[in-house]
Structures are given as structure tokens and as C-alpha cells.
PDB file of C-alpha atoms in Angstrom:
ATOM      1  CA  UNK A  20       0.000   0.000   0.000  1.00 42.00           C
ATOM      2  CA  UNK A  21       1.830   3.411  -0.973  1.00 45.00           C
ATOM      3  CA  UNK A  22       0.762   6.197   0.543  1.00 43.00           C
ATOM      4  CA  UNK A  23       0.864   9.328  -0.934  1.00 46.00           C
ATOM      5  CA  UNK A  24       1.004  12.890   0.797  1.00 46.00           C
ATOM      6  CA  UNK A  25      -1.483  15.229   0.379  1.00 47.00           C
ATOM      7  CA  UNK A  26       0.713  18.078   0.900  1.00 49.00           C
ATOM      8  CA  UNK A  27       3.111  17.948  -1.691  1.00 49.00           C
ATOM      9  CA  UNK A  28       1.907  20.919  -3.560  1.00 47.00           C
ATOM     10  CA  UNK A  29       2.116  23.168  -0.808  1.00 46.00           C
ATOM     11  CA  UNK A  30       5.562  22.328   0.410  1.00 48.00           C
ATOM     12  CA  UNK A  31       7.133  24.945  -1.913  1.00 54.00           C
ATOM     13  CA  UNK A  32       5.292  28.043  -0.368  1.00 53.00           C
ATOM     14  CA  UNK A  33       7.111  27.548   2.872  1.00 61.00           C
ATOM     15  CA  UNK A  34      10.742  28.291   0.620  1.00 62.00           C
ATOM     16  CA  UNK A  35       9.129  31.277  -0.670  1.00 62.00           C
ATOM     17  CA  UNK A  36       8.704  32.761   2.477  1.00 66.00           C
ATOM     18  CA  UNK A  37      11.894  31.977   4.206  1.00 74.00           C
ATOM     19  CA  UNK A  38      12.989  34.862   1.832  1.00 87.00           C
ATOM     20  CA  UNK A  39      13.983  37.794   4.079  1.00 91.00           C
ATOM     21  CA  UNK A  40      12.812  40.227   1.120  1.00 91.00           C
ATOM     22  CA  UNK A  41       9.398  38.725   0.858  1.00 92.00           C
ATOM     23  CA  UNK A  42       9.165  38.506   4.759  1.00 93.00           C
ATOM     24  CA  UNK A  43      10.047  42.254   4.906  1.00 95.00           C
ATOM     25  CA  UNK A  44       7.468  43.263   1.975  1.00 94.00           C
ATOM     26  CA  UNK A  45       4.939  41.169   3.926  1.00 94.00           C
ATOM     27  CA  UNK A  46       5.900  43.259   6.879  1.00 95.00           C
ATOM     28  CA  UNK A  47       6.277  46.665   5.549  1.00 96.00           C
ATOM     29  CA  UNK A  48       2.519  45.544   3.820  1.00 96.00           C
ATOM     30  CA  UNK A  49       1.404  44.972   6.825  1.00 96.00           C
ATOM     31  CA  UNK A  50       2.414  48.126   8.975  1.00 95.00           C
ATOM     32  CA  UNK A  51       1.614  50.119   5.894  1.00 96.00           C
ATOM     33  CA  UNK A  52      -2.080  49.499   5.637  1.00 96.00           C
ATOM     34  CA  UNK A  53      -2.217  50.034  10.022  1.00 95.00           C
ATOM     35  CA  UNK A  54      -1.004  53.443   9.872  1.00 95.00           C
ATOM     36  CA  UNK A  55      -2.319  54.324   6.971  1.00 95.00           C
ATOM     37  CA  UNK A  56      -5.622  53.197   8.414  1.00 95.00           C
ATOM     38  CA  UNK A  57      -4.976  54.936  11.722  1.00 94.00           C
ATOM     39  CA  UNK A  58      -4.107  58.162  10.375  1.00 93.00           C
ATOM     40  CA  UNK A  59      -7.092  57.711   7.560  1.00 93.00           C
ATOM     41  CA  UNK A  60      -9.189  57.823  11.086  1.00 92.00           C
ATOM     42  CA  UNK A  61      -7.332  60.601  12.423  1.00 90.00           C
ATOM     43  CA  UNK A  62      -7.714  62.818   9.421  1.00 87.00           C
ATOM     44  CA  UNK A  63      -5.337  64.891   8.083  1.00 86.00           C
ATOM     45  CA  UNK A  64      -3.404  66.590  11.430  1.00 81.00           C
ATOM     46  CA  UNK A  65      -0.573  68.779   9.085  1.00 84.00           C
ATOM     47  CA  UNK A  66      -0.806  72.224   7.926  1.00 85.00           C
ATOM     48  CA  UNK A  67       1.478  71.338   4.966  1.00 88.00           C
ATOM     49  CA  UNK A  68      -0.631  68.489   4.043  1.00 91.00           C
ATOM     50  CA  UNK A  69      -3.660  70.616   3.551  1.00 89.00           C
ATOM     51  CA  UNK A  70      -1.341  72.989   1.615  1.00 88.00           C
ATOM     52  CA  UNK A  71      -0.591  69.895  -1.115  1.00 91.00           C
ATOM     53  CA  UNK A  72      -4.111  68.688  -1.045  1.00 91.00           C
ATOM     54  CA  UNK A  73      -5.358  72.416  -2.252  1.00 88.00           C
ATOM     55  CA  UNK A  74      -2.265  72.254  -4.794  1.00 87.00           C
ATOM     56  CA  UNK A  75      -3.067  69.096  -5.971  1.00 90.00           C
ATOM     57  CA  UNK A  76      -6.880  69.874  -6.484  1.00 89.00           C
ATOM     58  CA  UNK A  77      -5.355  72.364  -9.145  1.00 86.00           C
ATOM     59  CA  UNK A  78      -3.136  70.652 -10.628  1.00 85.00           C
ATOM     60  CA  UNK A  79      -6.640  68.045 -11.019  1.00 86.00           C
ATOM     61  CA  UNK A  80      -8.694  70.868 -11.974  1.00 82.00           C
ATOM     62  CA  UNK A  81     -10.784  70.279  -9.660  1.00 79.00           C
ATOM     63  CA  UNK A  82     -10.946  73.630  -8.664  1.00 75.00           C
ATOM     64  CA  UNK A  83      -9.596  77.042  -9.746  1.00 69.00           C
ATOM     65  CA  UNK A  84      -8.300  80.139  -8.658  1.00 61.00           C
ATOM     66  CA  UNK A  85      -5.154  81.673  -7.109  1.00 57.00           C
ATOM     67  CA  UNK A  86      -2.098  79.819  -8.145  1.00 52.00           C
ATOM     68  CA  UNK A  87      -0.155  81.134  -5.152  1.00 54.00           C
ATOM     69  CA  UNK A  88       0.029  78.091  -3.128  1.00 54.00           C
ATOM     70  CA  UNK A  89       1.574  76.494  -5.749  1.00 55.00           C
ATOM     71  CA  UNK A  90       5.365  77.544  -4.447  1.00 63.00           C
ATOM     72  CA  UNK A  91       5.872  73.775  -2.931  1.00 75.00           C
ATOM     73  CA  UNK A  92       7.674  71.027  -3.619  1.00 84.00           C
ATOM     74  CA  UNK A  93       5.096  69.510  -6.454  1.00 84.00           C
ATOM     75  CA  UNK A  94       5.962  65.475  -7.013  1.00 89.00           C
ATOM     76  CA  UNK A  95       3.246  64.213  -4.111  1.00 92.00           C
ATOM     77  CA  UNK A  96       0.435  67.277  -5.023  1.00 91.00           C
ATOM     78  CA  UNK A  97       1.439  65.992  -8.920  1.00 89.00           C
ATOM     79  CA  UNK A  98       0.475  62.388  -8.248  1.00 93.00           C
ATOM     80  CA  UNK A  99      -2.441  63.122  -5.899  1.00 94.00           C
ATOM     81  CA  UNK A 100      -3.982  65.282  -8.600  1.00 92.00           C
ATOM     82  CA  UNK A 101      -3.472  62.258 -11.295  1.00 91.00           C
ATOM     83  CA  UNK A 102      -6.097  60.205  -8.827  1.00 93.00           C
ATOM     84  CA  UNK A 103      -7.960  63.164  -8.027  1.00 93.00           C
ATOM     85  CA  UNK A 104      -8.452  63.116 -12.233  1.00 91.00           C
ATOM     86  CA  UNK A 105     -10.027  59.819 -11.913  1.00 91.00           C
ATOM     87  CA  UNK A 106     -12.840  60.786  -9.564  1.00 88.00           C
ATOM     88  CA  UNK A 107     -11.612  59.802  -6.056  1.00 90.00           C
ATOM     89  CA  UNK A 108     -11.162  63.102  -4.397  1.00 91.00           C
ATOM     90  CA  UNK A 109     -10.586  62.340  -1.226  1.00 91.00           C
ATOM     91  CA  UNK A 110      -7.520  63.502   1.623  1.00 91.00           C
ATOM     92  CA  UNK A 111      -7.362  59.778   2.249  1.00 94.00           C
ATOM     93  CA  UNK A 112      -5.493  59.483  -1.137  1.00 95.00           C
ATOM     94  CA  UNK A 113      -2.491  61.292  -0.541  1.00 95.00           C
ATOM     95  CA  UNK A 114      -1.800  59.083   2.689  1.00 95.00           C
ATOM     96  CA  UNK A 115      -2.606  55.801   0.631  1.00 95.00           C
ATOM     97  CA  UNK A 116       0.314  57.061  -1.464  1.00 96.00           C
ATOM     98  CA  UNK A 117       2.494  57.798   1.346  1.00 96.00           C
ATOM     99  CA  UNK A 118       2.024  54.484   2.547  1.00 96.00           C
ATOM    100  CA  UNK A 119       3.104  52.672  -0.984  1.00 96.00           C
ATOM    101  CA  UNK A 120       5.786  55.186  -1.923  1.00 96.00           C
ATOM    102  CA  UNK A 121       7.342  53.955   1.899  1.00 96.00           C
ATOM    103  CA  UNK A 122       6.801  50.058   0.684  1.00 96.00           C
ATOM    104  CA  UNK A 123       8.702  51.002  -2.469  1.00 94.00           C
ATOM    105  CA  UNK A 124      11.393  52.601  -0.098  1.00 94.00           C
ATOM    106  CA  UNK A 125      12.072  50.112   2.102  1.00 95.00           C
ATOM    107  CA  UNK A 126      12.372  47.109  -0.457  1.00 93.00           C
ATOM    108  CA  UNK A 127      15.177  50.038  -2.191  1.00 90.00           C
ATOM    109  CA  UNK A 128      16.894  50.063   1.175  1.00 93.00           C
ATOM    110  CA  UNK A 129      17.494  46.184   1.641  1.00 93.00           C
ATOM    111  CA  UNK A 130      18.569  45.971  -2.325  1.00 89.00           C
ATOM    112  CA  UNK A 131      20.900  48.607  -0.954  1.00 87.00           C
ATOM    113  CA  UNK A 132      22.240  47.185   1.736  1.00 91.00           C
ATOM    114  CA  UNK A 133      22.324  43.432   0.814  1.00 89.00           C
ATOM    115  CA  UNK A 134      24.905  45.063  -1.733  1.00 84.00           C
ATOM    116  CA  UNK A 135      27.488  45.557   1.195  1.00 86.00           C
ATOM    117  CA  UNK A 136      25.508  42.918   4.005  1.00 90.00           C
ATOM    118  CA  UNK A 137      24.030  39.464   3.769  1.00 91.00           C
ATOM    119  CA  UNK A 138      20.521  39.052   3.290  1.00 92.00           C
ATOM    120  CA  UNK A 139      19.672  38.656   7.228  1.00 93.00           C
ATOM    121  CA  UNK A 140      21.938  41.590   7.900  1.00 94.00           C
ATOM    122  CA  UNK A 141      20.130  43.519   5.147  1.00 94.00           C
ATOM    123  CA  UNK A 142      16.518  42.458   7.001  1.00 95.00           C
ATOM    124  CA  UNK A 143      17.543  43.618  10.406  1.00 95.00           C
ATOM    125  CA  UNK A 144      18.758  46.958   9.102  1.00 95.00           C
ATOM    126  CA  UNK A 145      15.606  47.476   7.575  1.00 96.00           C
ATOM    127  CA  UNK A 146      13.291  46.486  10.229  1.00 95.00           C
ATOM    128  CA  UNK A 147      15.400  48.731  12.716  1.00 96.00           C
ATOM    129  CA  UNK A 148      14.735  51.767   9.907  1.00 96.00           C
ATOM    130  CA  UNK A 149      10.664  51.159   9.570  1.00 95.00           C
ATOM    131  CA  UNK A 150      10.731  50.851  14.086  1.00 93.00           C
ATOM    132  CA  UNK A 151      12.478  54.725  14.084  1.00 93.00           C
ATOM    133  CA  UNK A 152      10.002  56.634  15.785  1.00 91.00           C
ATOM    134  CA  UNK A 153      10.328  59.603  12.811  1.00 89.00           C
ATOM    135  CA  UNK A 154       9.919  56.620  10.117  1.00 92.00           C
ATOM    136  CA  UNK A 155       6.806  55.131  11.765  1.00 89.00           C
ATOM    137  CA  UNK A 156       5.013  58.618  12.872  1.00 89.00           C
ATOM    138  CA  UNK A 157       5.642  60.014   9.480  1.00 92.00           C
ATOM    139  CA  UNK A 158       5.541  57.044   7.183  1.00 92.00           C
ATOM    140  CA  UNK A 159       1.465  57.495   6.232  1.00 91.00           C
ATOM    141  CA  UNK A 160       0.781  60.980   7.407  1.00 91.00           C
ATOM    142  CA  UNK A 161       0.853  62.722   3.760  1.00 90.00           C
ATOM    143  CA  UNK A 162       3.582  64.812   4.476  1.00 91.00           C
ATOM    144  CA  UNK A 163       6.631  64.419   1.513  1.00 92.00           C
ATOM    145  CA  UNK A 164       9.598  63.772   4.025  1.00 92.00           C
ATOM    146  CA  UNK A 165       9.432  59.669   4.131  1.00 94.00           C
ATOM    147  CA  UNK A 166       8.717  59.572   0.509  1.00 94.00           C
ATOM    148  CA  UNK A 167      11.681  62.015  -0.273  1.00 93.00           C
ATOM    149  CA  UNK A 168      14.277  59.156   1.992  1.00 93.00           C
ATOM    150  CA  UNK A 169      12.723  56.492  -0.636  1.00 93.00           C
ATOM    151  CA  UNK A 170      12.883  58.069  -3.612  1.00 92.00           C
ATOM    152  CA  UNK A 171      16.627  59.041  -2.187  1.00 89.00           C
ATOM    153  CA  UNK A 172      17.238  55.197  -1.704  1.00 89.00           C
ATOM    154  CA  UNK A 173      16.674  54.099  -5.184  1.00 85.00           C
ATOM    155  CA  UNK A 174      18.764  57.350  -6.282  1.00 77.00           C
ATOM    156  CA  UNK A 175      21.963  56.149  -4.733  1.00 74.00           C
ATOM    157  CA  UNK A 176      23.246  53.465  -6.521  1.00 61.00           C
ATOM    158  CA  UNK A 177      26.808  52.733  -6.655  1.00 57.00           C
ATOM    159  CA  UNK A 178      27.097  50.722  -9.512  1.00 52.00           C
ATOM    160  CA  UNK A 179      27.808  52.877 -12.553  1.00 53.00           C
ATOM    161  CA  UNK A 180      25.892  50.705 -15.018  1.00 53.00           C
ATOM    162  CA  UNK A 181      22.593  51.646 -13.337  1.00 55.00           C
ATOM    163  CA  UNK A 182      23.213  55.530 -13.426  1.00 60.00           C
ATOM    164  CA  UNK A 183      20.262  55.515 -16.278  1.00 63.00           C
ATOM    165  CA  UNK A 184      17.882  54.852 -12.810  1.00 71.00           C
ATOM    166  CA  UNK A 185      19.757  57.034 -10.602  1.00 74.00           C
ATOM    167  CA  UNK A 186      19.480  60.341 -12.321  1.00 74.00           C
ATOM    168  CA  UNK A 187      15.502  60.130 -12.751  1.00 78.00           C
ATOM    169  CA  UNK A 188      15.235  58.944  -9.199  1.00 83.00           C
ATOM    170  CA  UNK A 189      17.555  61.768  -8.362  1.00 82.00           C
ATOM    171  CA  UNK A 190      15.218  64.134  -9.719  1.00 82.00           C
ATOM    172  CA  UNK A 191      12.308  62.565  -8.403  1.00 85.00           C
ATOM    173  CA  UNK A 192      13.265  62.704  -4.807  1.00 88.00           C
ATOM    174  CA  UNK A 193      14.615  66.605  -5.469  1.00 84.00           C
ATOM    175  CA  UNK A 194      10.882  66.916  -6.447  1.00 84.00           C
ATOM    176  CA  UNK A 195       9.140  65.514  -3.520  1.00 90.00           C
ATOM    177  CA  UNK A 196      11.469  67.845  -1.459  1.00 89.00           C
ATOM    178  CA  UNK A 197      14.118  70.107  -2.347  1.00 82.00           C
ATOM    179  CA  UNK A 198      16.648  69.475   0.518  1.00 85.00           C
ATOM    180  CA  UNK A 199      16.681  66.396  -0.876  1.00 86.00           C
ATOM    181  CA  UNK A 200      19.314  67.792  -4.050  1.00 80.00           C
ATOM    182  CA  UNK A 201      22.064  68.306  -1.625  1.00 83.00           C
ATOM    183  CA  UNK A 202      22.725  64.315  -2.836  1.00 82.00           C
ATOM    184  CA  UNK A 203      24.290  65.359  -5.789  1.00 78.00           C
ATOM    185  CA  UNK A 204      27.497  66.808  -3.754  1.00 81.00           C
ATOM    186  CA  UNK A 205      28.356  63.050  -2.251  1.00 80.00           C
ATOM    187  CA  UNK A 206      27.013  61.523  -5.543  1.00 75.00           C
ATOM    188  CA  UNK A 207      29.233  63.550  -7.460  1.00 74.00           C
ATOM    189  CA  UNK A 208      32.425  62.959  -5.257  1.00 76.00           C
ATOM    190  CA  UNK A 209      31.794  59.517  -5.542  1.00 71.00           C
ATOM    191  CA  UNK A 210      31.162  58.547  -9.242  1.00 68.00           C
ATOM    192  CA  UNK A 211      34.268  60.938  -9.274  1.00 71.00           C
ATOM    193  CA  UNK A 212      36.093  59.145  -6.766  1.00 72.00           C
ATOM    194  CA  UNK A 213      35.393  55.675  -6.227  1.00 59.00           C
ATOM    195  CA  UNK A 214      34.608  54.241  -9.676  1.00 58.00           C
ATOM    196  CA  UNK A 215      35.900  54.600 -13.089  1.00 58.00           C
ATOM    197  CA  UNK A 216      33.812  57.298 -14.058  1.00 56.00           C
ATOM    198  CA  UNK A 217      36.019  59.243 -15.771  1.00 54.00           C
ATOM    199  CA  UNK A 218      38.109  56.627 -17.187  1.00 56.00           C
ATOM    200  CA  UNK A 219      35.017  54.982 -18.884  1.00 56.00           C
ATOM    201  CA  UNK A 220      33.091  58.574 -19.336  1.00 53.00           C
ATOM    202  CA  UNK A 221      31.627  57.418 -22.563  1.00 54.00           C
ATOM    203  CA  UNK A 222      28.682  54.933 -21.948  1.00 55.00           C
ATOM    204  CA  UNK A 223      27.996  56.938 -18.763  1.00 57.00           C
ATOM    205  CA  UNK A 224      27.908  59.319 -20.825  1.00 61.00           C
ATOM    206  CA  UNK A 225      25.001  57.630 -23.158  1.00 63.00           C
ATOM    207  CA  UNK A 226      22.919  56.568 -19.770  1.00 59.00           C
ATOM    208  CA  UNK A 227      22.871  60.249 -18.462  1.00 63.00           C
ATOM    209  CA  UNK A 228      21.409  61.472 -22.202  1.00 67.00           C
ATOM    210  CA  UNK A 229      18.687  58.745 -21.763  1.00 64.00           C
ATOM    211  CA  UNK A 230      17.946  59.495 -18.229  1.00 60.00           C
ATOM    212  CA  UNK A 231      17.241  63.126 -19.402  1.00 65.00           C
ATOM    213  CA  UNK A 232      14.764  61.877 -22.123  1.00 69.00           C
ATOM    214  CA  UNK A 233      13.219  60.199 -19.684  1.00 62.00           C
ATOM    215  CA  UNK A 234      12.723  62.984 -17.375  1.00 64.00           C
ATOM    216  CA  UNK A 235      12.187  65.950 -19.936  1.00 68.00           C
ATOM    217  CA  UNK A 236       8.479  65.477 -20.348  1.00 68.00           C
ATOM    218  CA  UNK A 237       8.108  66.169 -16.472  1.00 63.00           C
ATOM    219  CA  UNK A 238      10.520  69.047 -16.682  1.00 63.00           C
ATOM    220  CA  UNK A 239       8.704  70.494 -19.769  1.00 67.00           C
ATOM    221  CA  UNK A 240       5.295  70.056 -17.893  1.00 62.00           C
ATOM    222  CA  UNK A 241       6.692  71.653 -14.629  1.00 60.00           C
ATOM    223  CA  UNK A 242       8.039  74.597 -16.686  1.00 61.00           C
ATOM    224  CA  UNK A 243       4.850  75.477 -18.044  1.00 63.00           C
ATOM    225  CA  UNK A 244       3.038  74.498 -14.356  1.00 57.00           C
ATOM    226  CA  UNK A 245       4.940  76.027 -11.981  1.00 56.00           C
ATOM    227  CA  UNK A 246       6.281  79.937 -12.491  1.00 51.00           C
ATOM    228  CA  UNK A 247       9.008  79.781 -10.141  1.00 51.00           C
ATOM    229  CA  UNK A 248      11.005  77.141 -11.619  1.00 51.00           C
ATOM    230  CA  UNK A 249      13.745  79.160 -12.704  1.00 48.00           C
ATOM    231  CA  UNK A 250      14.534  79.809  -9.252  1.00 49.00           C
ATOM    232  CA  UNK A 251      14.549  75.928  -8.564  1.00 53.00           C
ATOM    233  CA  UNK A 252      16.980  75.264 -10.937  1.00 50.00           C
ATOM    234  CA  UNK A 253      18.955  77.621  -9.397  1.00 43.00           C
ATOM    235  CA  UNK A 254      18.727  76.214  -6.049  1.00 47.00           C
ATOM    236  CA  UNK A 255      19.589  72.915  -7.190  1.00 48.00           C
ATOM    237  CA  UNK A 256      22.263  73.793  -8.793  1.00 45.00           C
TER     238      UNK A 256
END
């Protein structure tokens, strides 16, 4: 008599799991949707979050008028207003985007770090980073800071081959929050520095005219949006 066991198909899922980067998105999931639910209870509790809320119902054209609140950093009121387009205006959807743009962050960090760590290392440092008290008050509040440290995390990336990624994500984080350009210094010094930037200038050289195509449309649509983008240019320069 052979007996057979039931559970053979199953036994696979168990391997999937012991993967600390699936274990960690499962986490980060998890906590995501609890503050983000919590502070979807709460309301919105932040001056500055009203402030891209109002921005973002113009970029939606949801409403008109005075274009003087528009003097912001404009990546979060940008996307809001792209949902806001859709129908679903609602405060709640800036925080729901808070809370994904930190998922997307965190799985950046471990990528990051299991460059220089092992993969358990990698999950520890990441858990410690989503249990800082700043990181877990701000992570789903709808303010830009959180989502300005993740779009920072996928812009640093050591490996010259990727630098196609790293300029638009560069750019991205400077326009979620413009502190965020002061990057480019220890980016700069690096690529300088520690690789063979300058020794191998010429593909670089091809990835960085890509990366602007990429990002031109944006730039193009933010010069004709925003009137004081001269003066960020300037200041990220």
C-alpha cells in the first residue's frame, strides 16, 4: 500500500517565504495598511498636508483660482492630482500614497544594503529603519519627508551601469522635497572618486542622455506648471 502525501503541492510556499525580502514586503505591507488606516481615522493633522491637497486639487482641476500656493515642492500634489483626475477626491489618497511610496522605499533600502551585508543583515537593518520613531510617525501621514528618503534610496546606486535609474530617481526625490538635491554633492564625489567614471566617461555618458529623455516630459510640464522654476533650478544647482 503506498501512501501518498497530500501536501506535496504546498511544500514549496514555505521556501518562498523563508525569503527575508518577501518577509520584509509582507511586513512593511502589513504596517503600511495600520497606519495608513490609523491616520485615515485621524484625518489629516498637518498644515502642509492641507497645503498639497489644495495644490493638488489644481493641478486636477478640480478647482480654480489663485495659483499662489503652488510655491511647494510639487511630485506628491502631482500624483495626488493624477487620482484626483479619476474621480476619487478624497484627503485619504495622498496618505494611501504615502504608505506605498514607503513600501517602495524600504524594499530600495534592503537591495541597498544586501549590496554591502548578507541578506539577514540587510533584514535587520531594515526592520530597525521602519521601528524609528520619525519613520513610523511620518511614514502614512501625507507629508513628503518619508517619501523624499525612498525616492533618495533608489537614487543612490553605486554601480555605474545603473546611473540611467539614478538620475531620474535623483530628480524625483529633489521633487518631492528640495533638501533632498544636496545628494548630488556626495554623488558627485563619488562617481568621481570611487569608480571609473572618468576613465570609462563614454557609456555613462550615453545613460545620463537617456535618463534626461526620460525625465524631460516632467521638466517640460513643470516649466509650463509652476512659475518659479527658474529659481529651482537655481537652487539645485
Amino acid at each position: 500500500m503506498i501512501i501518498t502525501d497530500s501536501n506535496q503541492g504546498s511544500i514549496k510556499l514555505p521556501q518562498k517565504l523563508k525569503n527575508p525580502l518577501c518577509i520584509l514586503t509582507l511586513i512593511t505591507t502589513a504596517l503600511a495598511i495600520i497606519l495608513a488606516a490609523v491616520q485615515i481615522t485621524r484625518g489629516v493633522n498637518y498644515f502642509d498636508v492641507f497645503t498639497y491637497l489644495n495644490v493638488a486639487l489644481q493641478y486636477s482641476g478640480v478647482v480654480t483660482g489663485s495659483t499662489n500656493l503652488v510655491s511647494g515642492p510639487p511630485l506628491m500634489p502631482f500624483l495626488t492630482s493624477l487620482v484626483f483626475r479619476l474621480g476619487f477626491v478624497s484627503s485619504s489618497v495622498i496618505i494611501i500614497l504615502n504608505a506605498i511610496i514607503f513600501i517602495f522605499g524600504v524594499v530600495g533600502l534592503y537591495l541597498l544594503f544586501n549590496e554591502r551585508f548578507n541578506e539577514i543583515q540587510s533584514f535587520t537593518a531594515c526592520l530597525i529603519y521602519i521601528s524609528l520613531p520619525l519613520i513610523f510617525s511620518w511614514a502614512a501621514s501625507g507629508s513628503i519627508d518619508v517619501p523624499a528618503i525612498s525616492f533618495s534610496i533608489w537614487g543612490v546606486e553605486k554601480n555605474s551601469k545603473y546611473l540611467y535609474l539614478v538620475i531620474p530617481m535623483l530628480l524625483v526625490a529633489i521633487l518631492t522635497r528640495y533638501t533632498t538635491a544636496l545628494l548630488i554633492i556626495p554623488l558627485l564625489f563619488y562617481f568621481i572618486i570611487g569608480t571609473d567614471f572618468l576613465q570609462n566617461a563614454g557609456k555613462p555618458l550615453k545613460q545620463i542622455i537617456l535618463a534626461l529623455s526620460l525625465i524631460a516630459p516632467f521638466i517640460i510640464y513643470a516649466y509650463l506648471k509652476i512659475s518659479y522654476f527658474a529659481y529651482l533650478i537655481l537652487l539645485v544647482i
